Coordinates of C-alpha atoms in Angstrom, one line a residue:
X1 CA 0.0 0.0 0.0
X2 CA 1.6 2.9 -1.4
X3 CA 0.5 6.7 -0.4
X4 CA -0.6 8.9 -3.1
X5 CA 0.7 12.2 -1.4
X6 CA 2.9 12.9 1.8
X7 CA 3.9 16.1 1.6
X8 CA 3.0 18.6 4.8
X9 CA 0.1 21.0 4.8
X10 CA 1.2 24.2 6.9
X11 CA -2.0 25.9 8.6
X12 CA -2.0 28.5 10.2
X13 CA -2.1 28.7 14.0
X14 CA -1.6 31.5 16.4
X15 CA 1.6 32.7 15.5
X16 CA 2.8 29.6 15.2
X17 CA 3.2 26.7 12.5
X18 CA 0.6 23.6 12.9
X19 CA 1.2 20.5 10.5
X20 CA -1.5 18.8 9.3
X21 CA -0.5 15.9 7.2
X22 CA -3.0 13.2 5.6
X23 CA -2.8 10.1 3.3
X24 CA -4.7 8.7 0.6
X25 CA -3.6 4.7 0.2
X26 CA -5.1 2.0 -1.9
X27 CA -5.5 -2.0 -1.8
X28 CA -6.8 -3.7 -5.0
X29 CA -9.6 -1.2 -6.2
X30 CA -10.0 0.2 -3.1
X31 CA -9.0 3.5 -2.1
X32 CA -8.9 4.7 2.0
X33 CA -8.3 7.8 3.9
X34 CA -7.0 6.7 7.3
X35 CA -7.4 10.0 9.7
X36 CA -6.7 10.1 13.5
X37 CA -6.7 12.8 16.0
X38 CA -4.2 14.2 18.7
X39 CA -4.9 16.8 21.1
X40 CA -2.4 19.9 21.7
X41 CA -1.9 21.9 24.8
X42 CA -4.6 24.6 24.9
X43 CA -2.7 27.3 24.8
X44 CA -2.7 26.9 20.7
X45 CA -5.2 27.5 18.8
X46 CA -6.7 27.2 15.3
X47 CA -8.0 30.0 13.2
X48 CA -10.6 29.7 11.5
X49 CA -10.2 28.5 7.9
X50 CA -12.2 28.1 4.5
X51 CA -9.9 25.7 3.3
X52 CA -11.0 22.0 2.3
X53 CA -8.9 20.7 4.9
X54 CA -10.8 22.2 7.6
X55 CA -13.5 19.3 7.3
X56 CA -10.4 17.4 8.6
X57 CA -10.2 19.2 11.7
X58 CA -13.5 20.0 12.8
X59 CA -13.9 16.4 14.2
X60 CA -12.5 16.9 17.8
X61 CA -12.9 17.3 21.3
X62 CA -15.8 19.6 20.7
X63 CA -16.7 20.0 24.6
X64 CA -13.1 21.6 25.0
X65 CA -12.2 24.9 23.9
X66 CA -8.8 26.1 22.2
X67 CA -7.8 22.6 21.2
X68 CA -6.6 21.9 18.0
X69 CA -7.2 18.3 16.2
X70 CA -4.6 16.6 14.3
X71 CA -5.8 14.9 11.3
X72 CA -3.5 12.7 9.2
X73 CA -2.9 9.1 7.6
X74 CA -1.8 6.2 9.9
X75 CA -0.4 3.6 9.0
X76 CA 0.3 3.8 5.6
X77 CA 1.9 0.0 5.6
X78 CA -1.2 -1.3 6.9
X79 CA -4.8 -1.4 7.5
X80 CA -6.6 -2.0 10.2
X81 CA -7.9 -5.5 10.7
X82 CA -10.8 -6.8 12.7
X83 CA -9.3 -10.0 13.5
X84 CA -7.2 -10.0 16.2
X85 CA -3.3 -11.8 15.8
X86 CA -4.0 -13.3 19.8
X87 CA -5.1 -15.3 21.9
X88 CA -8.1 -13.4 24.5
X89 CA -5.4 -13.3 26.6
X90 CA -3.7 -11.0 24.8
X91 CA -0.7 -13.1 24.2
X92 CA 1.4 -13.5 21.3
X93 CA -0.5 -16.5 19.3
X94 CA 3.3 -17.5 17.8
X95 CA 6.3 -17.2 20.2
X96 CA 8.5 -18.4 17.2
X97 CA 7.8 -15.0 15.3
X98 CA 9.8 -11.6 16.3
X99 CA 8.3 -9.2 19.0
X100 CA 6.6 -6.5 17.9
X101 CA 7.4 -3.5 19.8
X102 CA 5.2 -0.2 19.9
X103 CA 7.4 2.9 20.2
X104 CA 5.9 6.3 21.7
X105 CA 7.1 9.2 21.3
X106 CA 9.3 7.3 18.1
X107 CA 10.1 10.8 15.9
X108 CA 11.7 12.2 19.4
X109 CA 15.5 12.0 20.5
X110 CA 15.4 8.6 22.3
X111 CA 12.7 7.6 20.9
X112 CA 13.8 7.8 17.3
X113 CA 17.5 6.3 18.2
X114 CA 15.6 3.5 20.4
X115 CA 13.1 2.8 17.0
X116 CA 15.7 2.2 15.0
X117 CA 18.2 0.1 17.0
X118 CA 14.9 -2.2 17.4
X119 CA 14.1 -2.7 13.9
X120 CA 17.6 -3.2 13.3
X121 CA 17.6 -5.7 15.6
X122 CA 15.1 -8.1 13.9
X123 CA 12.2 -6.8 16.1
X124 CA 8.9 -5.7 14.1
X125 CA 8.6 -2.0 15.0
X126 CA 5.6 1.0 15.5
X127 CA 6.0 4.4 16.0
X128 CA 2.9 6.1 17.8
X129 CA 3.8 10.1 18.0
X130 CA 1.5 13.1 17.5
X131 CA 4.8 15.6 16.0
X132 CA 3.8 17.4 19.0
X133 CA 7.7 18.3 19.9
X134 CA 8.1 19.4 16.5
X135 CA 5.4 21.9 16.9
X136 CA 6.9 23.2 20.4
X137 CA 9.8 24.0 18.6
X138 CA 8.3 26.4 16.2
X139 CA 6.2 28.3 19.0
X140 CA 9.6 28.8 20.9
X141 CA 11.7 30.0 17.4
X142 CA 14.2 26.8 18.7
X143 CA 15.9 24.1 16.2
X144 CA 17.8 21.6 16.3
X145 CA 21.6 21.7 16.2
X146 CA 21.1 18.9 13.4
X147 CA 18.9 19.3 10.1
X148 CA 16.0 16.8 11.2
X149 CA 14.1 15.2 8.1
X150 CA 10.2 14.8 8.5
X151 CA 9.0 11.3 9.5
X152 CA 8.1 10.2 6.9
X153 CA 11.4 10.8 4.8
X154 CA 13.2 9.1 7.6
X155 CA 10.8 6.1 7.3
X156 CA 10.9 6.1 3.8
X157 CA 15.2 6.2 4.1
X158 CA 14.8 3.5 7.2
X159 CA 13.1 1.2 4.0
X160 CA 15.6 1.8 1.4
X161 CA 18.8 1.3 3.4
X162 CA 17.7 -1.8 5.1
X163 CA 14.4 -2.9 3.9
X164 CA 13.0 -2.6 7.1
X165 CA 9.8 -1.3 7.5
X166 CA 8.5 0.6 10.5
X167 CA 5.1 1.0 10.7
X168 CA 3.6 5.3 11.3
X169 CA 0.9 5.7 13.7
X170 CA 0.3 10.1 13.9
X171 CA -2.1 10.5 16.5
X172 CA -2.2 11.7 20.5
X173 CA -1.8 8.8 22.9
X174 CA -4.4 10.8 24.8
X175 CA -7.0 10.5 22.6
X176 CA -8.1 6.7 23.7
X177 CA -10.2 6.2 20.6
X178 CA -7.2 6.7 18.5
X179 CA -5.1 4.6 20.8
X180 CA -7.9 1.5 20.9
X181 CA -7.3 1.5 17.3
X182 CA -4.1 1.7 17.0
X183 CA -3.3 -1.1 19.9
X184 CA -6.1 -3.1 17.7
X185 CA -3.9 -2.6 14.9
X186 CA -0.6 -3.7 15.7
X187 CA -1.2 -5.8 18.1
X188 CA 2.1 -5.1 20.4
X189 CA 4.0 -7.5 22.6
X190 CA 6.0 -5.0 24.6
X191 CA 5.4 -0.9 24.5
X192 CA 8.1 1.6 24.9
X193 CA 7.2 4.4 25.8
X194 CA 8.7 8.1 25.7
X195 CA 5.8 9.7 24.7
X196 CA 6.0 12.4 27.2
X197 CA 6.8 16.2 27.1
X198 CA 10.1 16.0 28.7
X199 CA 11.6 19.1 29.2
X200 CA 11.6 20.2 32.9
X201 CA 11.8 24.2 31.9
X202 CA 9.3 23.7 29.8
X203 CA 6.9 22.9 32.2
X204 CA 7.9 25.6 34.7
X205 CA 7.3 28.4 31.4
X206 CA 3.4 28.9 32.8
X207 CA 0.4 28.0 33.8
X208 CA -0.9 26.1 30.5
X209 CA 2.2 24.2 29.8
X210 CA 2.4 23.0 33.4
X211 CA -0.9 22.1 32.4
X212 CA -0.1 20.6 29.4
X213 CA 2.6 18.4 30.5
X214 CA 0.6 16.7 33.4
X215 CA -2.2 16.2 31.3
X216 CA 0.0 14.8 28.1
X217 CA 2.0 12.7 30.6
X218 CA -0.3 11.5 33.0
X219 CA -3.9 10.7 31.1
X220 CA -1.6 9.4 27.9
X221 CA 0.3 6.7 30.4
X222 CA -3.0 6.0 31.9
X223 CA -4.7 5.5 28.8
X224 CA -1.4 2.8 27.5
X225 CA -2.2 1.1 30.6
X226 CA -6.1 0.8 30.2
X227 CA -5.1 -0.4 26.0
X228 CA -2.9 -2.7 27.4
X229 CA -5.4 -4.2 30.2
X230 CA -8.4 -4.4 27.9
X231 CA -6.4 -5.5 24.0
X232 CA -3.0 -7.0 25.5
X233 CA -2.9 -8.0 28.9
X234 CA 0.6 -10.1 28.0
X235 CA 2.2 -7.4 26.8
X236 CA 5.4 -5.5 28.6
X237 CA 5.3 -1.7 29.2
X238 CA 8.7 -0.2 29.1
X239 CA 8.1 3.0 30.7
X240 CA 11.0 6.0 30.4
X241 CA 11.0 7.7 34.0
X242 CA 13.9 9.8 35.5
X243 CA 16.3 9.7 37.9
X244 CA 14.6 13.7 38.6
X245 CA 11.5 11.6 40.7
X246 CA 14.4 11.4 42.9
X247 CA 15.6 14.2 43.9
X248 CA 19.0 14.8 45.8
X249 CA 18.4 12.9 49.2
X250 CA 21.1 13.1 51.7
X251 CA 21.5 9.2 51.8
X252 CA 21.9 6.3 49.1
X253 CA 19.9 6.0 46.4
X254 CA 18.2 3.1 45.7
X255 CA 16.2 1.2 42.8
X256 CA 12.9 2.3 42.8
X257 CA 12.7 0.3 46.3
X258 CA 14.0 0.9 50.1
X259 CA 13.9 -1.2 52.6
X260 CA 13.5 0.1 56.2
X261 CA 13.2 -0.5 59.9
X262 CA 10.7 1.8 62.1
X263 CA 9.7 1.0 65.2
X264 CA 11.2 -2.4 65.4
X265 CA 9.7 -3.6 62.3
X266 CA 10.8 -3.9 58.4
X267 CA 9.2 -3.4 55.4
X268 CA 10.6 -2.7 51.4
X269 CA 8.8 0.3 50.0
X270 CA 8.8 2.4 46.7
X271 CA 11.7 5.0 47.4
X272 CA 10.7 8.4 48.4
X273 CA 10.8 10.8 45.8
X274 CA 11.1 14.8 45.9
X275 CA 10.0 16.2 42.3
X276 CA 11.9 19.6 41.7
X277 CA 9.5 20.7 38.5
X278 CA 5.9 19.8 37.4
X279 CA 7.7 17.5 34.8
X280 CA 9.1 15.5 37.6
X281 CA 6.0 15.4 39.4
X282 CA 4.2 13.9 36.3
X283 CA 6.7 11.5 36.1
X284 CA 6.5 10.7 39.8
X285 CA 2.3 10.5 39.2
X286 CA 3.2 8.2 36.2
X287 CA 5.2 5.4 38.3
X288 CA 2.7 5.2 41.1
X289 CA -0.1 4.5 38.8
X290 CA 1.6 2.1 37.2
X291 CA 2.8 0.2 40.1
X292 CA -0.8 0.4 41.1
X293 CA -2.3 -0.9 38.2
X294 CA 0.6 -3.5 38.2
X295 CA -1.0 -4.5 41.5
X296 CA -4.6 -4.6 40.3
X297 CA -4.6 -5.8 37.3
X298 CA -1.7 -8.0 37.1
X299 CA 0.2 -5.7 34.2
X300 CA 3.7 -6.0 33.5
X301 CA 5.9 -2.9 33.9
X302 CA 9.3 -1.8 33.3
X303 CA 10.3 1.3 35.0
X304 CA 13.5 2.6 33.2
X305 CA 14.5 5.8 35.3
X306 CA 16.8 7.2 33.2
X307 CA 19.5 9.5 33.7
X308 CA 20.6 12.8 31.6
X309 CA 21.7 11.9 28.0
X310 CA 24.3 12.9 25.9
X311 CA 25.6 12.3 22.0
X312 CA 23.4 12.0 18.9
X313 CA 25.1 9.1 17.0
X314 CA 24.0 5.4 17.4
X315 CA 24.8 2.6 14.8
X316 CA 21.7 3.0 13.1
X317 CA 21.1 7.4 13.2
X318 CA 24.6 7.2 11.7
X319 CA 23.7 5.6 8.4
X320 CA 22.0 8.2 6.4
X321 CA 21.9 12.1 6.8
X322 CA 18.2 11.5 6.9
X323 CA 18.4 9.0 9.7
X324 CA 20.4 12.0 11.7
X325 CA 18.9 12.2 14.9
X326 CA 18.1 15.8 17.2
X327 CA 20.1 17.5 18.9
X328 CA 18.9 20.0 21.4
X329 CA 21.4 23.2 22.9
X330 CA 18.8 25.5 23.5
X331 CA 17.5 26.5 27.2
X332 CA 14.7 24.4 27.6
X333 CA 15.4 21.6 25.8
X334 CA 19.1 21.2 26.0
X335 CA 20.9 18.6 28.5
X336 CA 23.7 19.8 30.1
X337 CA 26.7 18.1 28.1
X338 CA 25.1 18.5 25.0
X339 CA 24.6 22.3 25.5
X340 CA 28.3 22.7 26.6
X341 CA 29.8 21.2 23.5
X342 CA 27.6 23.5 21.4
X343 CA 28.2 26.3 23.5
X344 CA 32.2 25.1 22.8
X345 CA 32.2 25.1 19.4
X346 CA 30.5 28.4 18.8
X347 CA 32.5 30.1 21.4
X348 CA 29.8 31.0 23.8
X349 CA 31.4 30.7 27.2
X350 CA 29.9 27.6 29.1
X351 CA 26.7 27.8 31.3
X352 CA 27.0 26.4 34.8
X353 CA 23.9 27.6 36.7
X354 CA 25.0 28.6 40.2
X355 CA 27.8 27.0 42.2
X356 CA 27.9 23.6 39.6
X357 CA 27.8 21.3 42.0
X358 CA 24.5 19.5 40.9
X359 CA 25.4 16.2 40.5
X360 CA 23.4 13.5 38.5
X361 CA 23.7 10.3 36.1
X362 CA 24.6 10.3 32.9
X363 CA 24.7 7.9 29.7
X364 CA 25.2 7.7 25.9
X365 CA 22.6 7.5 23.6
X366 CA 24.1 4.2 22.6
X367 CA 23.6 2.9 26.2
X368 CA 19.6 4.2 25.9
X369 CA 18.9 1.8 23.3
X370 CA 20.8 -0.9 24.2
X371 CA 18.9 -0.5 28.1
X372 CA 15.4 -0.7 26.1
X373 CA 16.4 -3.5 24.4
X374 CA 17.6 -5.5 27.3
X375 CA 14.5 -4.3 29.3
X376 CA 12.6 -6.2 26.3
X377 CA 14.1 -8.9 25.8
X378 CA 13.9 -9.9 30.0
X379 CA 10.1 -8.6 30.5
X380 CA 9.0 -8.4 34.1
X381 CA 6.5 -11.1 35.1
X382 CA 2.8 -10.4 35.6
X383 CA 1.6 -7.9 38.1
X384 CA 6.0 -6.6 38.4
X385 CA 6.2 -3.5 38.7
X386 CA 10.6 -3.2 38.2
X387 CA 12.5 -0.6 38.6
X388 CA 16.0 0.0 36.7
X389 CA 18.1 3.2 37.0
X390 CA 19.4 3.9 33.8
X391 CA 22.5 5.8 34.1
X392 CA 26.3 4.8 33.6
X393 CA 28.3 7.5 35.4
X394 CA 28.0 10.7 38.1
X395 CA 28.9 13.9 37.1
X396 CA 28.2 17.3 38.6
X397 CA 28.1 20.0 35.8
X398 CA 31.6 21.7 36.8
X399 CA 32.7 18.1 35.9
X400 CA 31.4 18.0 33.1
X401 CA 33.0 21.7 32.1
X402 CA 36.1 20.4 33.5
X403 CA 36.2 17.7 30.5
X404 CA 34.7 20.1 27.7
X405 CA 37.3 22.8 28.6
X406 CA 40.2 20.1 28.1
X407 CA 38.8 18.2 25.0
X408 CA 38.1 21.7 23.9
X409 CA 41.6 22.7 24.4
X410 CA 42.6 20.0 22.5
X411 CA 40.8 21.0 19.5
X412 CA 42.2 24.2 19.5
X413 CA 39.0 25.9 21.1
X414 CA 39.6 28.8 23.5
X415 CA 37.0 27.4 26.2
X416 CA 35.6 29.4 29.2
X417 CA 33.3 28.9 31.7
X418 CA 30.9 31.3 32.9
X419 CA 28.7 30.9 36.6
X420 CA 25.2 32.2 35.8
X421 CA 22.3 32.7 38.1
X422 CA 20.5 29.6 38.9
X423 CA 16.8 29.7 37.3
X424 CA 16.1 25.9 38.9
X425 CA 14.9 26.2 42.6
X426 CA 17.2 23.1 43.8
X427 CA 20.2 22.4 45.6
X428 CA 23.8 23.3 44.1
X429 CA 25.9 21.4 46.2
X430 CA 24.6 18.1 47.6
X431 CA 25.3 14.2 48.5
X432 CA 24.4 12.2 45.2
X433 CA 25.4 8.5 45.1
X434 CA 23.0 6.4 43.3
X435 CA 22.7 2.8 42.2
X436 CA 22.4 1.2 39.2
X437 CA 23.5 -2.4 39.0
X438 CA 20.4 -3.7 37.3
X439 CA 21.0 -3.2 33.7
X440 CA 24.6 -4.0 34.5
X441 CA 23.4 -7.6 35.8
X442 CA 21.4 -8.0 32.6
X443 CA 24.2 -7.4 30.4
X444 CA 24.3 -3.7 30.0
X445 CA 27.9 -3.1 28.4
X446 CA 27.9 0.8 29.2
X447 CA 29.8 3.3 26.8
X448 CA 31.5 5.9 29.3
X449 CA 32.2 9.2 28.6
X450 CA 35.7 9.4 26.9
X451 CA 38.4 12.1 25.5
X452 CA 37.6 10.1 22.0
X453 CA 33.7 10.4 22.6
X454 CA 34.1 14.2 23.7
X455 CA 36.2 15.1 20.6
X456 CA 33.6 13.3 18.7
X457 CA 30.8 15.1 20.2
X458 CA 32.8 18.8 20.0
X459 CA 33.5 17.8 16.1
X460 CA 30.1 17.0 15.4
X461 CA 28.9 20.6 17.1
X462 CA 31.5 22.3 14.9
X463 CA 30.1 20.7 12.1
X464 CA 26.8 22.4 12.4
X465 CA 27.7 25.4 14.1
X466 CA 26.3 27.3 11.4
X467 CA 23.1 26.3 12.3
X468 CA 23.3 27.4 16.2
X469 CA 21.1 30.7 17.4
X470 CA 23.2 31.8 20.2
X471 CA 19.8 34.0 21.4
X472 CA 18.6 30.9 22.6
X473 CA 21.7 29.3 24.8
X474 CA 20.9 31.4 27.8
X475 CA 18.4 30.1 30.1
X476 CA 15.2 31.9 29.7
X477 CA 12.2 29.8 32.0
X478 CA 12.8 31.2 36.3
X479 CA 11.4 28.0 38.4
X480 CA 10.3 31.5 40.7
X481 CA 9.6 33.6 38.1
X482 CA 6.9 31.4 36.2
X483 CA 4.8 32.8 33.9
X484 CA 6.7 35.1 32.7
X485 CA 7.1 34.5 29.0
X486 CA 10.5 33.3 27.4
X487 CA 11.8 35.6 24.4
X488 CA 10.4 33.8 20.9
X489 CA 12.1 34.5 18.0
X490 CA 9.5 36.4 15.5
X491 CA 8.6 35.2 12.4
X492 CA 10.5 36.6 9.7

């Protein structure tokens, strides 16, 4: 099934750009328009519009006001069938055949690295995602440090290079109708998920995106859990969390459990966790309904709680210039060792925030997908809720300027660091020693942070240092100061 037309529709929307993409495919003598809906945060809305597409749009969430509706062609490998590939248990009907693994939040930085190291891998692959983050990007004037091809080119490049194909689903994971289908399409054995806004300054800018995130993060995991209790009760959620739910407690941190003695008697209980954002909180709201629903309903969960990462290459991103992944250095989007080598290679001095002695895990892109592949291929057992921290090695960011100064140095880059004021509200010089062993006991072989992986990394931001908008390296979003509106870049 081969789609007629694929290009992008660009409607107008606010001040902003809103892509609206849909697909006409055929079978035999048959011809079908395949449309799904996602939902956007509320704070964008859609002009009105005499344009043939609008019939499209006008399908929504009618009882909610400001919301736009996402109309497009999913999947375009595939339709829908009314016979399900299970059991009514939800289980695989033939072990012997390879796992097919749902990826949301696949056109995102992990998620798109984590996609493709699956399919490469011999698993059959989905991507659920609703572009969303591409959206965010043009309401904020930000880019990415690399040229990103649409989904569908990268799809499309994905086929020809390997003859893989992975499957497009374009809709919001909190729209449940859309989900239902989609679950009823594919048919998945285990479910990654990343499909999260996951940006903690992004959900400190104001009221509607703090909104926004708990809503996108907490009804859209809730809804993957009620798909997978009522169309795969078998399968395996691989949940993304953080090592943020955390926080910086003053004594060891655990995996996900504690155990403890009070009053003369012991118990093991889910580790205490101090959010420092309303990303985090979501995050925190996300892992206690799953391990609830774990409990209820006898799901099987993952809980992967990651740490910060770093680098953009991976086997498989590295194949094509239109496999290239993102590569965030902005404020809000930007981790912290990515944002340095940028800020490196364009000469912008480097940003610690306060005294630089936050301190948290860090891993390679490389070890992300390689994490979510072991996580598959040893799923929890019915009604376990496991938790992994998903981090390699401890930095605290005047570490990590330490090693970008000297690899900078090396390069021939005149590198300085610069203390700015704090806009997080957390502490800047703390006890952090966290454990992760359980990945490692799995057969996690970890990729550590290097001289040769730094020079690779500062190369690869020289590269494209054409491309970098030094308006936006500064932070911009006050964890105090909320609400107050971050400078966009104008439209030219």
């Amino acid at each position: 099934m081969k789609p007629l037309f694929s290009s992008p529709v660009r409607f107008p929307l606010s001040n902003n750009l809103f892509f609206l993409t849909s697909f006409l495919s055929f079978t035999s003598s048959k011809v079908h328009l395949h449309i799904v809906r996602a939902v956007l945060p509320n704070s964008f809305t859609i002009k009105t519009s005499k344009s043939h597409f609008k019939r499209l749009v006008s399908k929504g969430d009618r009882a909610r006001k400001s919301c736009v509706v996402l109309a497009t062609a999913v999947p375009v490998s595939k339709e829908v069938s009314a016979n399900p590939r299970s059991g009514s248990d939800g289980s695989p009907s033939d072990p012997s055949k390879p796992q097919r693994v749902m990826v949301i939040g696949g056109d995102g930085y992990c998620g798109w690295a984590t996609a493709l190291h699956l399919s490469n891998k011999g698993y059959e692959v989905a991507i659920v995602d609703s572009l969303v983050r591409r959206l965010m990007d043009h309401q904020l004037g930000l880019d990415s440090l690399t040229p990103i091809s649409s989904i569908h080119n990268r799809l499309r490049c994905w086929k020809a290079i390997t003859g893989k194909t992975i499957e497009l689903y374009i809709g919001d994971v909190c729209d449940f109708e859309f989900l239902s289908d989609t679950f009823n399409s594919f048919e998945p054995d285990a479910v990654v998920h990343f499909g999260e806004q996951r940006s903690a300054p992004y959900s400190m800018i104001d009221r509607s995106r703090a909104v926004f995130t708990q809503k996108n993060n907490v009804i859209g995991t809730l809804n993957v859990l009620f798909a997978m209790k009522e169309f795969r009760e078998q399968c395996h959620l691989v949940k993304l969390g953080t090592m943020g739910e955390y926080g910086t407690p003053n004594i060891d941190i655990e995996e996900g459990y504690i155990t403890i003695t009070h009053n003369g008697r012991t118990d093991t209980l889910p580790y205490p966790k101090q959010a420092s954002s309303f990303y985090h909180l979501s995050k925190v709201h996300d892992s206690n309904n799953i391990a609830f629903t774990c409990k209820a309903w006898g799901i099987r969960a993952t809980d992967l709680n990651q740490g910060v990462v770093y680098g953009v290459k991976t086997d498989e991103t590295s194949m094509h210039e239109q496999l290239c992944n993102r590569l965030d250095y902005d404020g809000v989007f930007g981790t912290a060792l990515n944002r340095f080598c940028v800020q490196a290679a364009v000469g912008h001095p480097l940003t610690v925030y306060g005294k630089g002695g936050q301190t948290r895990g860090y891993l390679d892109i490389r070890d992300t997908v390689q994490c979510v592949e072991l996580a598959i291929a040893n799923p929890a057992n019915p009604g376990e809720f496991r938790v992994f921290n998903q981090f390699t090695e401890q930095f605290s960011v005047n570490e990590l300027a330490a090693l970008v100064t000297k690899a900078g140095k090396k390069l021939g880059l005149d590198v300085e660091t610069i203390s700015v004021p704090n806009p997080r509200v957390e502490a800047e010089e703390h006890y952090y020693n966290a454990k992760h062993t359980k990945l490692i006991e799995l057969g996690l072989k970890p990729h550590l942070l290097s001289d040769s992986l730094l020079d690779s990394l500062l190369n690869f931001a020289i590269e494209f240092k054409d491309r970098v908008d030094t308006k936006q390296i500064m932070p911009s979003v006050s964890w105090k100061k909320i609400g107050v509106k971050p400078q966009t870049v104008p439209a030219n």
